[in-house]
CSV table of C-alpha atoms in Angstrom, one decimal:
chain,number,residue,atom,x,y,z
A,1,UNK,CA,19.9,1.9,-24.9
A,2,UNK,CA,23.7,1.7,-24.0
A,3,UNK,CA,25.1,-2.0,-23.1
A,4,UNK,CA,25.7,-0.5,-19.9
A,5,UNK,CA,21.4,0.0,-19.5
A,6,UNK,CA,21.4,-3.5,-20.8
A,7,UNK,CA,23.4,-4.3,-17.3
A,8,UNK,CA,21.6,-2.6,-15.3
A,9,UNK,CA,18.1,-2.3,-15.9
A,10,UNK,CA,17.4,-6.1,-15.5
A,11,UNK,CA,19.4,-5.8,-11.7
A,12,UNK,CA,17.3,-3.1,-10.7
A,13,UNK,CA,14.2,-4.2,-12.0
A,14,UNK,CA,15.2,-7.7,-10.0
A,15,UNK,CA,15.9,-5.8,-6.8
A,16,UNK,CA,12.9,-3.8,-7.1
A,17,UNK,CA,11.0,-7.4,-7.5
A,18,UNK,CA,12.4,-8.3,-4.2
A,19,UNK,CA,11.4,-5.1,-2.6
A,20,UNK,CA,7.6,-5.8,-3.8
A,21,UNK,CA,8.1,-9.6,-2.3
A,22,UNK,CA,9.5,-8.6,1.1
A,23,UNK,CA,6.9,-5.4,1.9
A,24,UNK,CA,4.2,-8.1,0.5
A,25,UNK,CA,5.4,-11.0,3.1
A,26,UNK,CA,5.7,-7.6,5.7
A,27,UNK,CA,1.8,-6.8,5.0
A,28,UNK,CA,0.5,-10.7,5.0
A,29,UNK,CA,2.7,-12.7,7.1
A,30,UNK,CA,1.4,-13.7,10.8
A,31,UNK,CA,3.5,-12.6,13.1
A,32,UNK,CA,6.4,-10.4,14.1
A,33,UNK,CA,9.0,-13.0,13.3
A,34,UNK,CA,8.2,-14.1,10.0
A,35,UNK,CA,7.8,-10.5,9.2
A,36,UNK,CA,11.0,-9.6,10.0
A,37,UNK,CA,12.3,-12.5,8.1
A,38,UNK,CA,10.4,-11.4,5.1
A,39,UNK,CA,11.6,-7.7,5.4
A,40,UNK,CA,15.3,-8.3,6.4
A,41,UNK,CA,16.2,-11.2,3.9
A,42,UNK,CA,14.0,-9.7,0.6
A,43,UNK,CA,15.6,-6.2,1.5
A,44,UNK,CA,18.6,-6.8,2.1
A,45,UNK,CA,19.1,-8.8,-1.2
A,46,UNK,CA,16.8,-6.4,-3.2
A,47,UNK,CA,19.3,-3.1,-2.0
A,48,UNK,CA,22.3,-5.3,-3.4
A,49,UNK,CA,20.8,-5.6,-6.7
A,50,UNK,CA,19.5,-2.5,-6.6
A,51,UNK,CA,23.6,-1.1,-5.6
A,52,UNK,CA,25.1,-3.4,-8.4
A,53,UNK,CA,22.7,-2.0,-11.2
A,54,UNK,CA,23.8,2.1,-10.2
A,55,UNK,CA,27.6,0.8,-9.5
A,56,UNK,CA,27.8,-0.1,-13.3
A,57,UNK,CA,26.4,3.6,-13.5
A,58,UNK,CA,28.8,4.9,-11.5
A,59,UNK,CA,31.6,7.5,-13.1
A,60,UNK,CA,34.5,6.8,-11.1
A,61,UNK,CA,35.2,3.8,-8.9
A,62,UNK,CA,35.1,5.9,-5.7
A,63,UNK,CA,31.4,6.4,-5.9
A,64,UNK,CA,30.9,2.5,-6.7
A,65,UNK,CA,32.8,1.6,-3.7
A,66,UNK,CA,30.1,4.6,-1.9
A,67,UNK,CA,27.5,2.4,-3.1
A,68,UNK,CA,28.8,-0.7,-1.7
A,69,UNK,CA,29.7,0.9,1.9
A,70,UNK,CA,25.7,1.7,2.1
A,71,UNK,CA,25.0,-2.0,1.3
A,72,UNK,CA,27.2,-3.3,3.9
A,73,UNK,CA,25.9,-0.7,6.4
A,74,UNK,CA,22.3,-1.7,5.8
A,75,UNK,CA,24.0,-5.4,5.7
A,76,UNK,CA,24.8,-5.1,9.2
A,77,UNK,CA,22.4,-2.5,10.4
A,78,UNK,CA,19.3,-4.6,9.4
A,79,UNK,CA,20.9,-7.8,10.5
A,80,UNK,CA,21.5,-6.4,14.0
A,81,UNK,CA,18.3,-4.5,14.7
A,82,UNK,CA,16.4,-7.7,13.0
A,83,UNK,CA,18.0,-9.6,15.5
A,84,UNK,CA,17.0,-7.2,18.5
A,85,UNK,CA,13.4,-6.6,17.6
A,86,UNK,CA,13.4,-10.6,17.8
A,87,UNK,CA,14.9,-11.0,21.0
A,88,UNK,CA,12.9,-8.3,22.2
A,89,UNK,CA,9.7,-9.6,21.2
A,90,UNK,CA,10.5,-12.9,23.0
A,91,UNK,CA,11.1,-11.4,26.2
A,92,UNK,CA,8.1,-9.8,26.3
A,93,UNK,CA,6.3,-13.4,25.5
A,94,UNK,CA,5.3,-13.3,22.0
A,95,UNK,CA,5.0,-16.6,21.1
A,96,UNK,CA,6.0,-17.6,17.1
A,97,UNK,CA,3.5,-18.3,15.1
A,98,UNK,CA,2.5,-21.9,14.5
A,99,UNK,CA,0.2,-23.5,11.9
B,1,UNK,CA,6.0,16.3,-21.6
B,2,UNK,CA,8.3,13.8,-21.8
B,3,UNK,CA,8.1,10.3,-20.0
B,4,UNK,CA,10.4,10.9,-17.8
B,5,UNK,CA,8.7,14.6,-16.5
B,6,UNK,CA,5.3,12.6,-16.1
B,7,UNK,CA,7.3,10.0,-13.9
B,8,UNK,CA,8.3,12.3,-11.7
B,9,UNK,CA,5.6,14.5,-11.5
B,10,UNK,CA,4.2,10.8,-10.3
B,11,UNK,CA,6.8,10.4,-7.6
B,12,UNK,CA,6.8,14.2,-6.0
B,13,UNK,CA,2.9,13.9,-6.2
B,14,UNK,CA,3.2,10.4,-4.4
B,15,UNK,CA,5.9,11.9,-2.0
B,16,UNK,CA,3.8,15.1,-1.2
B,17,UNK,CA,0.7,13.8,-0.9
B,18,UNK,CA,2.4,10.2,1.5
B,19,UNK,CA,3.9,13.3,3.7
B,20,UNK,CA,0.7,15.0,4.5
B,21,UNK,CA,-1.1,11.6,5.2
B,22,UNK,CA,1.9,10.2,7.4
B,23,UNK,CA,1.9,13.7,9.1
B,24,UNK,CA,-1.9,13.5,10.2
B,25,UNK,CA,-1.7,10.1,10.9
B,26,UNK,CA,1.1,10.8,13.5
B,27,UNK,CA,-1.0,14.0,14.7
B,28,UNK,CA,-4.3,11.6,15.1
B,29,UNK,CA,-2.4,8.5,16.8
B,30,UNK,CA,-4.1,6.6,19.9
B,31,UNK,CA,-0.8,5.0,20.6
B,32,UNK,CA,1.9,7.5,21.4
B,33,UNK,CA,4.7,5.3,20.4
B,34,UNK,CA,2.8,4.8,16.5
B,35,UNK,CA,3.4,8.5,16.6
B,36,UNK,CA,6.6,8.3,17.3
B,37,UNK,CA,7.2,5.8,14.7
B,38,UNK,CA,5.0,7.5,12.3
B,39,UNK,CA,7.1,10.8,12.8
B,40,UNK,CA,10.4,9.1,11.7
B,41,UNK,CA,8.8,7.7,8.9
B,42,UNK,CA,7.3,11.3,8.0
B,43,UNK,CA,11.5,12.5,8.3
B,44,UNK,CA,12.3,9.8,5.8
B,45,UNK,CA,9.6,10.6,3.7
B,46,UNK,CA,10.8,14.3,3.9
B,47,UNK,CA,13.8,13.6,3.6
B,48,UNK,CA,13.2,12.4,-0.3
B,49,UNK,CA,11.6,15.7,-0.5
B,50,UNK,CA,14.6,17.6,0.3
B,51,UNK,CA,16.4,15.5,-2.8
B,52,UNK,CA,13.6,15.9,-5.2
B,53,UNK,CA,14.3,19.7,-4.6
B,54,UNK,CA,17.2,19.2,-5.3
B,55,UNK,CA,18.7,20.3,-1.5
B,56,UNK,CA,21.1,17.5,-0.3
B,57,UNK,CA,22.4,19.5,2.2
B,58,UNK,CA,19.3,20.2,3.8
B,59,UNK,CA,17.8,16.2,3.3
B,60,UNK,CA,21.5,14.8,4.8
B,61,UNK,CA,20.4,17.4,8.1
B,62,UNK,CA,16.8,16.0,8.3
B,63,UNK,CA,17.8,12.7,7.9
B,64,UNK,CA,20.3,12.5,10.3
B,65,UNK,CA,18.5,15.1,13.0
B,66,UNK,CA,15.3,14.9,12.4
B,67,UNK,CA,14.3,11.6,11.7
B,68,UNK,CA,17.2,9.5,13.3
B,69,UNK,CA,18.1,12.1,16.5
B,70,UNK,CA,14.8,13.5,16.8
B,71,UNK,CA,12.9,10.2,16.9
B,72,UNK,CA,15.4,8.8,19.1
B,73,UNK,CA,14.6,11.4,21.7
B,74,UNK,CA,11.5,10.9,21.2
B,75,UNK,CA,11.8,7.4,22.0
B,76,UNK,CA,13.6,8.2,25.2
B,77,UNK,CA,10.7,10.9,26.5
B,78,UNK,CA,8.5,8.0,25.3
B,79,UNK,CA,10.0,5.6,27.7
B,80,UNK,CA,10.8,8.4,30.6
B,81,UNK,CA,6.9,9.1,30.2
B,82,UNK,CA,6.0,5.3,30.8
B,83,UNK,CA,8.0,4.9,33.6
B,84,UNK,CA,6.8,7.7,35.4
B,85,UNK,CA,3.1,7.5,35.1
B,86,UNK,CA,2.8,11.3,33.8
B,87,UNK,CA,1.3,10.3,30.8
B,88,UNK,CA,-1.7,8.9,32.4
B,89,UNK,CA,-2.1,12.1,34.3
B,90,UNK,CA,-1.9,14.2,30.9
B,91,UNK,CA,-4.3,11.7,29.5
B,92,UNK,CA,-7.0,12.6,32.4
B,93,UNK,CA,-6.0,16.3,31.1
B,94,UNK,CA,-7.0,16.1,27.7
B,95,UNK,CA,-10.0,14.2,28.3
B,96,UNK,CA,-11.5,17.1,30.7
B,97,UNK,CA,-14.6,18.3,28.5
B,98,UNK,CA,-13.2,21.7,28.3
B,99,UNK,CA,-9.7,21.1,26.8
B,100,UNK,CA,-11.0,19.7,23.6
B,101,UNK,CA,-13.9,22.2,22.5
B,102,UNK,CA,-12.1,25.6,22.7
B,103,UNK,CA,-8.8,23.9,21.1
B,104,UNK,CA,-10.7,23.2,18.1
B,105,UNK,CA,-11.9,26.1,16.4
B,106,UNK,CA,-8.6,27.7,17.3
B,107,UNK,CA,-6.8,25.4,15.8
B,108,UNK,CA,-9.0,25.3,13.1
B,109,UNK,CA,-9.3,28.9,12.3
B,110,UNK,CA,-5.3,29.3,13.0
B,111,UNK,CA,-4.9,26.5,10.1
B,112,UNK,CA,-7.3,28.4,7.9
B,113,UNK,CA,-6.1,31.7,8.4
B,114,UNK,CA,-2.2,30.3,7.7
B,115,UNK,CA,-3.3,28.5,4.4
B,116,UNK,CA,-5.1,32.0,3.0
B,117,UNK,CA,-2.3,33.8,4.1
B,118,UNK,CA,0.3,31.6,2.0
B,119,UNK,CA,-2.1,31.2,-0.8
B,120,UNK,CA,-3.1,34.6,-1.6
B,121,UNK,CA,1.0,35.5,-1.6
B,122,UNK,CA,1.3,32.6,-3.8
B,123,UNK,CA,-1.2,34.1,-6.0
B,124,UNK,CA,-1.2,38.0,-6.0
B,125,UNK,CA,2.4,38.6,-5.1
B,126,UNK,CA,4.7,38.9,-8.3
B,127,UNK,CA,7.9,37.6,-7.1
B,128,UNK,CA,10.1,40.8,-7.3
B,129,UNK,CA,13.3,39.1,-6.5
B,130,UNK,CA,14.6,36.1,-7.7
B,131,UNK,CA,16.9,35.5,-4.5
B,132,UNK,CA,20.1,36.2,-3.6
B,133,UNK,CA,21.7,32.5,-5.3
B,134,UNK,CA,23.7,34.8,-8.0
B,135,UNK,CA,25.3,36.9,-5.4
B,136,UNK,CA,26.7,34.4,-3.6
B,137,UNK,CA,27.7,32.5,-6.6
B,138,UNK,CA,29.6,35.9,-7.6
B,139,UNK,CA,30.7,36.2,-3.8
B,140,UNK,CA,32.0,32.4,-3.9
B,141,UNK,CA,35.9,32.7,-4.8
B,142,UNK,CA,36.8,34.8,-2.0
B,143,UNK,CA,34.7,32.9,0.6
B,144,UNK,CA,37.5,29.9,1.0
B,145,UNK,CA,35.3,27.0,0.3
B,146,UNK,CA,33.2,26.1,-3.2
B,147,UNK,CA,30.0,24.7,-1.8
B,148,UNK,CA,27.9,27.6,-2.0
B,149,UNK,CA,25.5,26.0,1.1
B,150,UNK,CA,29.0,25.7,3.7
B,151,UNK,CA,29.8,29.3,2.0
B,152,UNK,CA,26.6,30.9,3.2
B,153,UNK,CA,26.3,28.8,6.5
B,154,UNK,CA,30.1,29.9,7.8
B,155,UNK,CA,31.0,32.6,5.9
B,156,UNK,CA,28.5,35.1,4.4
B,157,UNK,CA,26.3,34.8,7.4
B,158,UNK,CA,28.3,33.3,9.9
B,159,UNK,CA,26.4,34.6,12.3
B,160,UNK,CA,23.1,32.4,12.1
B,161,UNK,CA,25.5,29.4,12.4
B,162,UNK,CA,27.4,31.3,15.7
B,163,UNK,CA,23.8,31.7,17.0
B,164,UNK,CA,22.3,28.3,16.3
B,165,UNK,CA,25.3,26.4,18.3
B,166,UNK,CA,24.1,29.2,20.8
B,167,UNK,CA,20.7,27.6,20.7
B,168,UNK,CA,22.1,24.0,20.8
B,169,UNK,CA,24.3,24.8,24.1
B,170,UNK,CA,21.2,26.7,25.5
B,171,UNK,CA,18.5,23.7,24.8
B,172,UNK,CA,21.3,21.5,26.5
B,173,UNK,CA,21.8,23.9,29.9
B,174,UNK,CA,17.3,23.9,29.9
B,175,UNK,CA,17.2,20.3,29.3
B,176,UNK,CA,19.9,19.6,32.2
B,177,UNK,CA,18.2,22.0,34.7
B,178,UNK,CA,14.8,20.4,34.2
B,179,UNK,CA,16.4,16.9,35.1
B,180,UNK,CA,17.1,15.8,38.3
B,181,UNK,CA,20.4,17.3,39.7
B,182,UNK,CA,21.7,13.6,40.0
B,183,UNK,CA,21.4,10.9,37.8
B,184,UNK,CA,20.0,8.0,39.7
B,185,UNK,CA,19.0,5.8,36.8
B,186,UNK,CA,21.4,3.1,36.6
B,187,UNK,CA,23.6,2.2,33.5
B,188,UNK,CA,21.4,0.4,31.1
B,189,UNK,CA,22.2,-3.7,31.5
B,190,UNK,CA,24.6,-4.7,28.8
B,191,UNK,CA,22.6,-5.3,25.8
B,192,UNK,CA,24.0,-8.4,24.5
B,193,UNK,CA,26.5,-9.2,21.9
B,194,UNK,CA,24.6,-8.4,18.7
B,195,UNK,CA,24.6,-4.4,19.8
B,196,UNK,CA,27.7,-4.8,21.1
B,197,UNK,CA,29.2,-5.8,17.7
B,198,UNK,CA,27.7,-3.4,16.1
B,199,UNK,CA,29.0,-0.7,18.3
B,200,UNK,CA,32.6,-2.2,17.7
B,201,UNK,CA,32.1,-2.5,13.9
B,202,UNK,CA,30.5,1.3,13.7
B,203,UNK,CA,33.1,3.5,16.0
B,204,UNK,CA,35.7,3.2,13.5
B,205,UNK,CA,33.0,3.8,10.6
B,206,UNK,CA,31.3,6.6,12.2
B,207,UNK,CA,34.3,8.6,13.2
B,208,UNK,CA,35.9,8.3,9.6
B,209,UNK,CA,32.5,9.0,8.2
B,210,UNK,CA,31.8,12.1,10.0
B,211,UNK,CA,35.6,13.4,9.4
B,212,UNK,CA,34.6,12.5,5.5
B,213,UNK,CA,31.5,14.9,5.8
B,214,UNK,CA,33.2,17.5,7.7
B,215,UNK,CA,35.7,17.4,5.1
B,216,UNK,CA,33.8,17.0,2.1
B,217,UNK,CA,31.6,20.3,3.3
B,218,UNK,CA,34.2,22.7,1.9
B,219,UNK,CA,33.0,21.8,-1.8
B,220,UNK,CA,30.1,19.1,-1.7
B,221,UNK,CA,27.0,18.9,0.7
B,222,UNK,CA,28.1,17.9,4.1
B,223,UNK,CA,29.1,19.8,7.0
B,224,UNK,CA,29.4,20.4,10.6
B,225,UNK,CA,25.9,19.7,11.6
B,226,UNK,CA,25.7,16.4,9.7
B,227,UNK,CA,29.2,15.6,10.8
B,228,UNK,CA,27.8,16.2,14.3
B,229,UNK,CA,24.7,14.1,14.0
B,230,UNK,CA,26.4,11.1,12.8
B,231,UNK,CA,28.6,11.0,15.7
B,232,UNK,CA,25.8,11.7,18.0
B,233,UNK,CA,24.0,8.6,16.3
B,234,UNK,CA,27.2,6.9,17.2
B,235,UNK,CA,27.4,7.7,20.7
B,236,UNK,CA,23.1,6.8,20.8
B,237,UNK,CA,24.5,3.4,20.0
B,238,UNK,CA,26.8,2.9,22.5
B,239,UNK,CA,24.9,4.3,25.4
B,240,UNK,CA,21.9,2.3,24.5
B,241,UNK,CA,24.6,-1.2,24.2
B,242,UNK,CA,25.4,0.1,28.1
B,243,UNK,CA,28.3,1.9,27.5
B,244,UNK,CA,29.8,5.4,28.6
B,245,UNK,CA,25.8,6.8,29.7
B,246,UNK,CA,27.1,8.2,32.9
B,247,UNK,CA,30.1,10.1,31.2
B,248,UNK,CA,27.3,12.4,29.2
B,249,UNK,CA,24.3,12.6,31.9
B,250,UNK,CA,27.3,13.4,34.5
B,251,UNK,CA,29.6,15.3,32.8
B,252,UNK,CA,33.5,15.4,33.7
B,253,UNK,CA,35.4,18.8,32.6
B,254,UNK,CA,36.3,17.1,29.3
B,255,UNK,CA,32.8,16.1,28.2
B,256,UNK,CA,31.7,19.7,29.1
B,257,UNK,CA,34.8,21.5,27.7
B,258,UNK,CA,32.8,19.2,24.7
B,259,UNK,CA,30.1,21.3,24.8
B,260,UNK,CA,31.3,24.6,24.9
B,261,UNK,CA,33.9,24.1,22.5
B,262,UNK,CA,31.8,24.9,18.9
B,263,UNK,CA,30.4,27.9,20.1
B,264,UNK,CA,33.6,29.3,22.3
B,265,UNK,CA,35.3,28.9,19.0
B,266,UNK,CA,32.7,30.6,17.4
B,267,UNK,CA,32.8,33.9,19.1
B,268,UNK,CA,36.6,33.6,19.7
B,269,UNK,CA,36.3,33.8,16.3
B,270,UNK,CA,33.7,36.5,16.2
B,271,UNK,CA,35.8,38.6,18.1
B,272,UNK,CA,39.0,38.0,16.3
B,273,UNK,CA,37.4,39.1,13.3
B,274,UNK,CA,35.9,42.3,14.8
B,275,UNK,CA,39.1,43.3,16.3
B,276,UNK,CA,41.6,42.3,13.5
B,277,UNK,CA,39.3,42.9,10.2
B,278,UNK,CA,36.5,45.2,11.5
B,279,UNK,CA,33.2,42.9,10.8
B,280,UNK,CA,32.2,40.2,12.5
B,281,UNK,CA,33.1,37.0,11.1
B,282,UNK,CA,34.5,38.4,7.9
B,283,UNK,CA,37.4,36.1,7.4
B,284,UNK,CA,40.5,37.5,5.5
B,285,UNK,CA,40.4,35.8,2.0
B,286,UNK,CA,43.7,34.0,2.1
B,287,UNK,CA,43.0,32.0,5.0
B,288,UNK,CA,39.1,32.0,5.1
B,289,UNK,CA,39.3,28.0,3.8
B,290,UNK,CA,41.2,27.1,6.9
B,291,UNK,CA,39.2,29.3,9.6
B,292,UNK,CA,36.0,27.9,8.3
B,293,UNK,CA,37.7,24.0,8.4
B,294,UNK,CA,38.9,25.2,12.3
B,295,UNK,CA,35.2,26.0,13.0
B,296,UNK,CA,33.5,23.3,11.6
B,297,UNK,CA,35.6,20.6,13.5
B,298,UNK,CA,34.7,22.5,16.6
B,299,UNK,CA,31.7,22.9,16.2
B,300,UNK,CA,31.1,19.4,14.8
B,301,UNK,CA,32.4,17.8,18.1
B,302,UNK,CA,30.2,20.4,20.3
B,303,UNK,CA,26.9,19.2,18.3
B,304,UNK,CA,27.5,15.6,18.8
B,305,UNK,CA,28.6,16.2,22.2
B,306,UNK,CA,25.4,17.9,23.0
B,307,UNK,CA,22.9,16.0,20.9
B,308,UNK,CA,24.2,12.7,22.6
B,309,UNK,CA,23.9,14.5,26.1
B,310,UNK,CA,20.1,15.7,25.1
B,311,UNK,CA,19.6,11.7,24.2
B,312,UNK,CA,21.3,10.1,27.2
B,313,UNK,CA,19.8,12.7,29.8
B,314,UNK,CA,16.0,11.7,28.1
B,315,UNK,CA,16.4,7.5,28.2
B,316,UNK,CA,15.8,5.7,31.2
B,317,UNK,CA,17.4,2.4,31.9
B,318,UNK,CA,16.4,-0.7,30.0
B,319,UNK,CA,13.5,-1.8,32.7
B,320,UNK,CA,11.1,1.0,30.8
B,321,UNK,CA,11.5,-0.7,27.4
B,322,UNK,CA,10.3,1.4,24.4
B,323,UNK,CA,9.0,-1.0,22.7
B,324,UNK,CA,5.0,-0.9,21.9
């Protein structure tokens, strides 16, 4: 094992981890909100581990700075249509979830 | 066997096996819009596929068409079929007594039949060729680019590529004259901030990205169809943030000089090459990088064009949500 698998095995593993969490909160949580919240907040941390364990991988810088363009993509991308599929959902008059 | 060999045995057999379960769930869906969703998924899920085979070129097209185009089209017919009340009437359709019975064994015995058919070839056919991949790897020097996919799809048979922006143009023109001759639907409400940022922070992006795929066709996987698709995804975003819907359901001169433009170029081309060479679409060597870069562009901005104009023509205002 190089010391650059040292790097990067423990980032992916840790993103993968927060993969597991956010499908898990997707699958139990009550309602569409906190769903979204689990999904969009585990996943978006869990791709940025997951991007920083290949960067180190990565042969020249140009396919690191790749890597980190999709990040910020899915960054914004799940941010916005998180946000949308909220509002939406309160339009229509689904109440959040309370205790 | 290795670890690694028994890992991803693992993963295609999870991949092949999550395909055909998404693909009959989608099939056997009450809810037409859980199809709908189900099918994208299925694209994604194909998509992987496509990598695992080790065909980037083909998994960047079925990502980009048909998961992300496709099921936004879908979405559109979706909402169009909602607001009309047609789907009620094709509901009443399918639940006539006759409809289902004789669709069955049909269906059944076409399915069998097809499976046979593919297995016994699998089985008692020796394969007598081993495809034509060392020919055009032999071919590839004079064919003005180095990925061997954009060599094949432009050059060596140029003319499936000439006919399939044919097909685009023509699904365009049949989609059009099925529509209403005017667009009455009014432009879809402004959808906020949020979508309106992110169609301000993605123009720039998507342009450059789709000139990077165009570009990065001549040697890596990319290409004119991907190209196109991402600024078709591009323009789905701004017409669904309320912005420019009219310009591509009602076409000016420019927007439909748009359309023609990848094919025109293509048989310009076509014709050229007859004329000055003697075969159609054989590109003299010298230049062939720079005829096939010409084409691409052309035909990039004429499958965007009409991809967006097959989306925006489908999607009703925002009154017929597409939400569940």
């Amino acid at each position: 094992m190089t010391p650059i698998d040292l790097l990067s095995l423990p980032l992916i593993a840790l993103g993968a981890f927060f993969f597991f969490a956010g499908t898990v909160g997707l699958l139990r949580f009550p309602d569409v909100y906190t769903r979204l919240h689990a999904l969009t907040k585990a996943d978006n941390l869990g791709l940025g581990l997951i991007v920083m364990g290949l960067a180190v991988h990565a042969e020249s810088w140009f396919v690191a700075g790749e890597l980190f363009l999709i990040w910020t993509l899915v960054l914004v991308s799940g941010a916005s249509v998180a946000h949308l599929v909220a509002h939406s959902a309160l339009e229509k008059g689904i109440r959040p979830w309370e205790r | 066997m290795g670890a690694m060999t028994l890992l991803g045995w693992a993963f295609d057999g999870l991949v092949g096996t999550g395909l055909v379960w998404l693909a009959w769930r989608a099939l056997s869906s009450p809810s037409l819009y859980a199809a709908v969703v189900l099918f994208v998924a299925f694209g994604l899920l194909l998509t992987l596929a496509w990598v695992r085979l080790n065909a980037p070129d083909v998994a960047l097209a079925e990502a980009a068409i048909g998961a992300g185009l496709t099921g936004a089209l879908l979405l559109g017919a979706l909402a169009r079929l909602r607001g009309s009340g047609a789907r009620k009437a094709s509901g009443a359709h399918a639940d006539r007594p006759g409809a289902r019975i004789s669709a069955w064994p049909l269906a059944a015995t076409a399915t069998l039949a097809v499976v046979c058919g593919l297995a016994a070839t699998l089985i008692f056919r020796e394969p007598t060729t081993v495809g034509l991949g060392a020919e055009v790897t032999r071919n590839l020097p004079v064919s003005g680019v180095s990925n061997p996919v954009t060599a094949v799809l432009l050059n060596f048979r140029g003319y499936d590529t000439l006919l399939e922006t044919g097909v685009l143009l023509l699904a365009l023109i049949g989609a059009r004259s099925f529509g209403p001759a005017i667009d009455y639907a009014p432009e879809p409400a402004p959808a906020g901030p949020v979508l309106e940022a992110l169609a301000r922070f993605l123009v720039p992006l998507a342009i450059l990205v789709s000139g990077y795929l165009l570009w990065v066709g001549a040697y890596a996987p990319g290409g004119a169809f991907q190209a196109g698709a991402v600024l078709a995804a591009l323009g789905v975003v701004l017409v669904l943030s309320g912005q420019g819907r009219g310009r591509m359901t009602a076409p000016g001169l420019a927007v439909r000089f748009l359309f023609v433009l990848g094919p025109a170029a293509f048989v310009i081309m076509a014709a050229a090459t007859l004329a000055l060479q003697g075969r159609l679409l054989e590109y003299p060597p010298a230049h062939a990088g720079v005829l096939i870069l010409v084409l691409e562009a052309a035909a990039t901005l004429s499958i965007g064009a009409i991809l967006l104009a097959l989306f925006a023509g489908s999607s009703f205002g925002k009154d017929n949500g597409t939400g569940p």
